[in-house]
Amino acid sequence: MASSIRVRATSNGDITEVQALIQHPMDTGLVKDPKGELIPAHYIQQLKFEWNGKDVFVADWGTAVSKDPYVKFSFKGAKKGDELKISWTDNKGGSDTTTAKIA
Amino acid sequence: MTTTTGPVATRRLILQGAASVALLGLGNLPFTATSARAAANDKYPEEAFKQKNEADAIKALYGKTAEPSDKVKLDAPEIAENGGVVPVSVTTTLDKVSSISFLVAENPYALAASYKIAEGTIPAIANRLKMAKSTKLVAIVEADGKLYSATKEVKVTVGGCGG
């Protein structure tokens, strides 16, 4: 199965810019389906970016993060070709992990 | 040997003293202490995300209050046509940033997202949030142990809670 995580990490001198797009419904648990039944909450709670054995960026998310979440940040120290590990876990115990090469 | 026992014994005493002070401190502040620790370590801050209003969420997450600062720059559209996807970003010129959070005051649960910033990570984040209706948007930056905030009003044409 294709990964739910799409990452672009580009190095520009000492700074690496990371953009990530994740496929996830991010259901709030407050919305009803067409039959009038509540769609249970299903959302990513934690998303981690790990480089060189260290968490460079950790996102804690609630239900107010949009469907198919997007996030962008930058960090210092990495070089081209380094690996960035990205992983998420959701409130139903689901998870996914991928690694991206910094370009 | 006698020359070394002296300093070692003193150091042990000091450590013991520090440890008991730390324990006492935690015992005295059961609620704020646990939430402050939750923000400091890797655990998901479940309680903070359950708070309905923004002040309670900030308190549950950080255990302190924020002061407005013009060093926190919050960027969001003035009018969001689709409340389901509102691009929001924050940057700051503050030093020693350890955390950045976004709160949407009028949402059923105010806290939207909270980010931990490691040393070497640049305190600038862009993400996309849902907004139930026109609302005040708050960004909190934790820098050098203190909280700073920026706010912005966002007008929402179609709320982000529709089915």
CSV table of C-alpha atoms in Angstrom, one decimal:
chain,number,residue,atom,x,y,z
A,1,MET,CA,0.0,0.0,0.0
A,2,ALA,CA,1.2,3.4,-0.8
A,3,SER,CA,2.3,5.4,2.2
A,4,SER,CA,-0.2,7.9,3.6
A,5,ILE,CA,2.7,10.4,4.1
A,6,ARG,CA,4.1,12.6,1.4
A,7,VAL,CA,7.2,14.5,2.3
A,8,ARG,CA,9.4,17.0,0.6
A,9,ALA,CA,12.6,17.9,2.4
A,10,THR,CA,14.9,20.3,0.6
A,11,SER,CA,18.3,21.5,1.9
A,12,ASN,CA,19.3,25.1,1.4
A,13,GLY,CA,22.7,25.7,3.0
A,14,ASP,CA,22.4,24.8,6.6
A,15,ILE,CA,18.6,24.9,6.7
A,16,THR,CA,16.4,22.1,5.6
A,17,GLU,CA,12.8,22.9,4.7
A,18,VAL,CA,10.3,20.2,5.3
A,19,GLN,CA,6.8,20.0,3.9
A,20,ALA,CA,4.5,17.1,4.7
A,21,LEU,CA,1.1,16.1,3.5
A,22,ILE,CA,-0.7,13.2,5.1
A,23,GLN,CA,-3.8,11.4,4.0
A,24,HIS,CA,-6.1,11.1,6.9
A,25,PRO,CA,-9.9,11.8,7.4
A,26,MET,CA,-9.3,13.8,10.6
A,27,ASP,CA,-12.9,13.2,11.7
A,28,THR,CA,-13.9,15.4,14.6
A,29,GLY,CA,-16.6,13.1,16.1
A,30,LEU,CA,-19.1,16.0,15.9
A,31,VAL,CA,-20.2,15.6,12.3
A,32,LYS,CA,-23.1,13.4,11.2
A,33,ASP,CA,-23.2,11.3,8.1
A,34,PRO,CA,-26.1,11.5,5.5
A,35,LYS,CA,-28.1,9.0,7.6
A,36,GLY,CA,-27.9,11.3,10.7
A,37,GLU,CA,-25.4,9.1,12.6
A,38,LEU,CA,-22.4,10.6,14.2
A,39,ILE,CA,-19.1,9.8,12.4
A,40,PRO,CA,-16.8,8.7,15.3
A,41,ALA,CA,-13.7,10.8,15.9
A,42,HIS,CA,-10.7,9.6,14.0
A,43,TYR,CA,-7.7,11.9,13.9
A,44,ILE,CA,-4.0,12.0,14.1
A,45,GLN,CA,-2.7,12.8,17.6
A,46,GLN,CA,1.0,12.9,17.1
A,47,LEU,CA,3.3,13.3,14.2
A,48,LYS,CA,7.1,13.1,14.6
A,49,PHE,CA,10.0,14.1,12.5
A,50,GLU,CA,13.2,12.4,13.4
A,51,TRP,CA,16.7,13.2,12.1
A,52,ASN,CA,19.9,11.8,13.3
A,53,GLY,CA,18.2,10.0,16.2
A,54,LYS,CA,16.6,13.1,17.5
A,55,ASP,CA,13.0,14.4,17.3
A,56,VAL,CA,13.5,17.7,15.5
A,57,PHE,CA,9.8,18.5,15.3
A,58,VAL,CA,6.8,17.0,17.1
A,59,ALA,CA,3.2,17.9,16.3
A,60,ASP,CA,0.4,17.2,18.8
A,61,TRP,CA,-2.9,17.5,16.9
A,62,GLY,CA,-6.5,17.8,17.9
A,63,THR,CA,-9.6,17.4,15.7
A,64,ALA,CA,-9.3,21.0,14.4
A,65,VAL,CA,-6.5,20.2,12.1
A,66,SER,CA,-7.9,20.0,8.5
A,67,LYS,CA,-8.5,16.8,6.7
A,68,ASP,CA,-5.4,15.5,4.9
A,69,PRO,CA,-3.2,17.6,7.1
A,70,TYR,CA,-0.3,19.7,5.8
A,71,VAL,CA,2.5,21.1,7.8
A,72,LYS,CA,5.7,23.0,7.0
A,73,PHE,CA,8.7,23.8,9.1
A,74,SER,CA,12.5,24.1,8.8
A,75,PHE,CA,15.5,23.0,10.9
A,76,LYS,CA,19.2,23.4,10.9
A,77,GLY,CA,22.1,20.9,10.8
A,78,ALA,CA,21.1,18.3,8.2
A,79,LYS,CA,22.9,17.7,4.9
A,80,LYS,CA,21.7,16.7,1.5
A,81,GLY,CA,21.2,12.9,1.4
A,82,ASP,CA,20.5,12.6,5.2
A,83,GLU,CA,17.4,10.6,6.1
A,84,LEU,CA,14.4,12.1,7.8
A,85,LYS,CA,12.0,9.7,9.5
A,86,ILE,CA,8.4,10.7,9.7
A,87,SER,CA,5.7,8.8,11.8
A,88,TRP,CA,2.2,9.4,13.0
A,89,THR,CA,-0.2,7.8,15.4
A,90,ASP,CA,-4.0,8.4,15.5
A,91,ASN,CA,-6.6,8.1,18.3
A,92,LYS,CA,-7.7,4.6,17.1
A,93,GLY,CA,-4.2,3.2,17.3
A,94,GLY,CA,-3.5,3.5,13.6
A,95,SER,CA,0.0,4.6,12.5
A,96,ASP,CA,2.3,5.0,9.6
A,97,THR,CA,6.0,5.6,9.1
A,98,THR,CA,8.1,6.7,6.2
A,99,THR,CA,11.6,7.9,5.6
A,100,ALA,CA,12.5,10.7,3.2
A,101,LYS,CA,15.9,11.6,1.8
A,102,ILE,CA,16.8,15.3,2.1
A,103,ALA,CA,17.3,16.7,-1.4
B,1,MET,CA,40.9,9.2,50.8
B,2,THR,CA,39.9,11.6,53.5
B,3,THR,CA,40.3,14.5,51.1
B,4,THR,CA,37.8,13.1,48.7
B,5,THR,CA,35.1,12.0,51.2
B,6,GLY,CA,34.4,15.5,52.2
B,7,PRO,CA,33.2,16.9,48.9
B,8,VAL,CA,31.5,13.7,47.9
B,9,ALA,CA,29.4,13.6,51.0
B,10,THR,CA,28.4,17.2,50.6
B,11,ARG,CA,27.4,16.7,47.0
B,12,ARG,CA,25.2,13.7,48.0
B,13,LEU,CA,23.5,15.8,50.7
B,14,ILE,CA,22.8,18.5,48.2
B,15,LEU,CA,21.4,16.1,45.7
B,16,GLN,CA,19.2,14.5,48.4
B,17,GLY,CA,18.0,17.9,49.4
B,18,ALA,CA,17.2,18.9,45.8
B,19,ALA,CA,15.3,15.6,45.3
B,20,SER,CA,13.0,16.1,48.3
B,21,VAL,CA,12.3,19.7,47.4
B,22,ALA,CA,11.3,18.5,43.9
B,23,LEU,CA,9.0,15.9,45.3
B,24,LEU,CA,7.4,18.3,47.7
B,25,GLY,CA,6.9,20.8,44.9
B,26,LEU,CA,5.0,18.2,42.8
B,27,GLY,CA,2.8,17.2,45.7
B,28,ASN,CA,1.7,20.7,46.3
B,29,LEU,CA,0.6,21.5,42.7
B,30,PRO,CA,-1.0,18.3,41.5
B,31,PHE,CA,-2.9,19.6,38.5
B,32,THR,CA,-0.6,22.3,37.1
B,33,ALA,CA,2.5,20.3,37.7
B,34,THR,CA,1.3,17.3,35.7
B,35,SER,CA,0.1,19.4,32.8
B,36,ALA,CA,3.4,21.4,32.7
B,37,ARG,CA,5.2,18.1,32.6
B,38,ALA,CA,3.0,16.8,29.8
B,39,ALA,CA,3.9,19.8,27.7
B,40,ALA,CA,7.6,19.3,28.5
B,41,ASN,CA,7.9,15.7,27.5
B,42,ASP,CA,6.7,13.6,24.6
B,43,LYS,CA,3.3,12.6,25.9
B,44,TYR,CA,0.2,13.7,24.0
B,45,PRO,CA,-1.5,16.4,26.0
B,46,GLU,CA,-5.0,14.7,26.1
B,47,GLU,CA,-6.4,17.0,28.8
B,48,ALA,CA,-5.5,20.3,27.0
B,49,PHE,CA,-7.2,19.1,23.8
B,50,LYS,CA,-10.4,18.5,25.8
B,51,GLN,CA,-10.7,22.0,27.0
B,52,LYS,CA,-13.6,24.0,25.5
B,53,ASN,CA,-12.2,27.5,25.9
B,54,GLU,CA,-8.9,28.9,25.0
B,55,ALA,CA,-7.8,30.1,28.4
B,56,ASP,CA,-8.4,26.7,30.0
B,57,ALA,CA,-6.6,25.0,27.1
B,58,ILE,CA,-3.5,27.2,27.6
B,59,LYS,CA,-3.6,26.6,31.3
B,60,ALA,CA,-3.9,22.8,30.8
B,61,LEU,CA,-1.1,22.8,28.3
B,62,TYR,CA,1.5,25.1,29.8
B,63,GLY,CA,0.2,25.8,33.4
B,64,LYS,CA,0.7,29.5,32.9
B,65,THR,CA,-0.7,32.5,31.0
B,66,ALA,CA,0.6,34.3,28.0
B,67,GLU,CA,1.3,37.9,27.3
B,68,PRO,CA,0.8,39.5,23.9
B,69,SER,CA,4.0,40.2,22.0
B,70,ASP,CA,4.7,41.9,18.7
B,71,LYS,CA,7.5,39.4,18.2
B,72,VAL,CA,5.0,36.7,17.4
B,73,LYS,CA,3.7,37.0,13.8
B,74,LEU,CA,0.5,35.2,13.1
B,75,ASP,CA,-0.6,35.0,9.5
B,76,ALA,CA,-4.1,33.9,8.5
B,77,PRO,CA,-6.6,35.1,5.9
B,78,GLU,CA,-9.0,37.9,7.0
B,79,ILE,CA,-11.8,36.1,5.3
B,80,ALA,CA,-11.8,32.3,5.0
B,81,GLU,CA,-14.3,31.1,2.5
B,82,ASN,CA,-14.0,27.5,3.6
B,83,GLY,CA,-13.7,27.0,7.3
B,84,GLY,CA,-12.7,23.4,6.8
B,85,VAL,CA,-9.3,24.4,5.4
B,86,VAL,CA,-7.8,27.7,6.6
B,87,PRO,CA,-4.1,28.1,6.0
B,88,VAL,CA,-2.4,29.5,9.2
B,89,SER,CA,1.2,30.2,9.9
B,90,VAL,CA,3.3,31.7,12.7
B,91,THR,CA,6.8,33.0,12.8
B,92,THR,CA,8.7,34.6,15.7
B,93,THR,CA,11.9,36.4,16.3
B,94,LEU,CA,12.0,35.2,19.9
B,95,ASP,CA,15.0,33.1,21.0
B,96,LYS,CA,15.0,29.7,22.7
B,97,VAL,CA,11.5,28.7,21.4
B,98,SER,CA,10.5,25.3,22.7
B,99,SER,CA,6.8,25.2,21.7
B,100,ILE,CA,4.2,26.8,19.4
B,101,SER,CA,0.5,26.2,19.7
B,102,PHE,CA,-2.6,27.3,17.7
B,103,LEU,CA,-6.0,27.9,19.3
B,104,VAL,CA,-9.3,28.6,17.6
B,105,ALA,CA,-11.5,30.3,20.2
B,106,GLU,CA,-14.9,29.6,18.8
B,107,ASN,CA,-14.3,25.9,18.0
B,108,PRO,CA,-15.9,23.2,20.2
B,109,TYR,CA,-12.5,22.5,21.5
B,110,ALA,CA,-10.2,25.5,21.4
B,111,LEU,CA,-6.8,23.9,21.1
B,112,ALA,CA,-6.1,22.9,17.5
B,113,ALA,CA,-2.4,22.0,17.3
B,114,SER,CA,0.7,22.2,19.5
B,115,TYR,CA,4.2,21.8,18.2
B,116,LYS,CA,7.4,21.0,20.1
B,117,ILE,CA,10.4,22.8,18.7
B,118,ALA,CA,13.7,21.2,19.2
B,119,GLU,CA,17.0,23.1,19.5
B,120,GLY,CA,18.1,23.9,15.9
B,121,THR,CA,14.5,23.9,14.6
B,122,ILE,CA,13.4,27.2,13.3
B,123,PRO,CA,10.3,28.7,15.0
B,124,ALA,CA,8.2,29.1,11.9
B,125,ILE,CA,5.3,26.8,11.2
B,126,ALA,CA,2.6,26.6,8.5
B,127,ASN,CA,-0.4,24.3,8.8
B,128,ARG,CA,-4.1,24.2,7.9
B,129,LEU,CA,-6.9,24.3,10.5
B,130,LYS,CA,-10.7,24.0,10.7
B,131,MET,CA,-12.8,26.8,12.0
B,132,ALA,CA,-16.4,26.3,13.0
B,133,LYS,CA,-17.4,30.0,12.5
B,134,SER,CA,-15.8,33.5,12.5
B,135,THR,CA,-13.4,33.4,15.3
B,136,LYS,CA,-10.5,34.7,17.2
B,137,LEU,CA,-7.3,32.8,16.3
B,138,VAL,CA,-4.5,32.7,18.9
B,139,ALA,CA,-0.9,31.6,18.5
B,140,ILE,CA,1.1,30.9,21.6
B,141,VAL,CA,4.9,30.8,21.5
B,142,GLU,CA,6.8,29.4,24.5
B,143,ALA,CA,10.3,31.0,24.6
B,144,ASP,CA,12.8,30.7,27.4
B,145,GLY,CA,10.1,29.4,29.7
B,146,LYS,CA,7.7,32.3,29.1
B,147,LEU,CA,4.5,32.4,27.0
B,148,TYR,CA,3.9,35.0,24.3
B,149,SER,CA,0.8,35.3,22.1
B,150,ALA,CA,-0.6,36.9,19.0
B,151,THR,CA,-4.2,37.0,17.9
B,152,LYS,CA,-6.1,37.6,14.8
B,153,GLU,CA,-9.8,37.7,13.8
B,154,VAL,CA,-10.8,35.4,11.0
B,155,LYS,CA,-14.2,35.7,9.2
B,156,VAL,CA,-15.5,32.4,8.1
B,157,THR,CA,-18.0,32.3,5.3
B,158,VAL,CA,-18.8,28.5,5.4
B,159,GLY,CA,-18.0,26.8,8.7
B,160,GLY,CA,-15.7,23.8,8.9
B,161,CYS,CA,-18.1,21.6,10.7
B,162,GLY,CA,-20.5,20.8,7.9
B,163,GLY,CA,-21.2,17.2,7.0
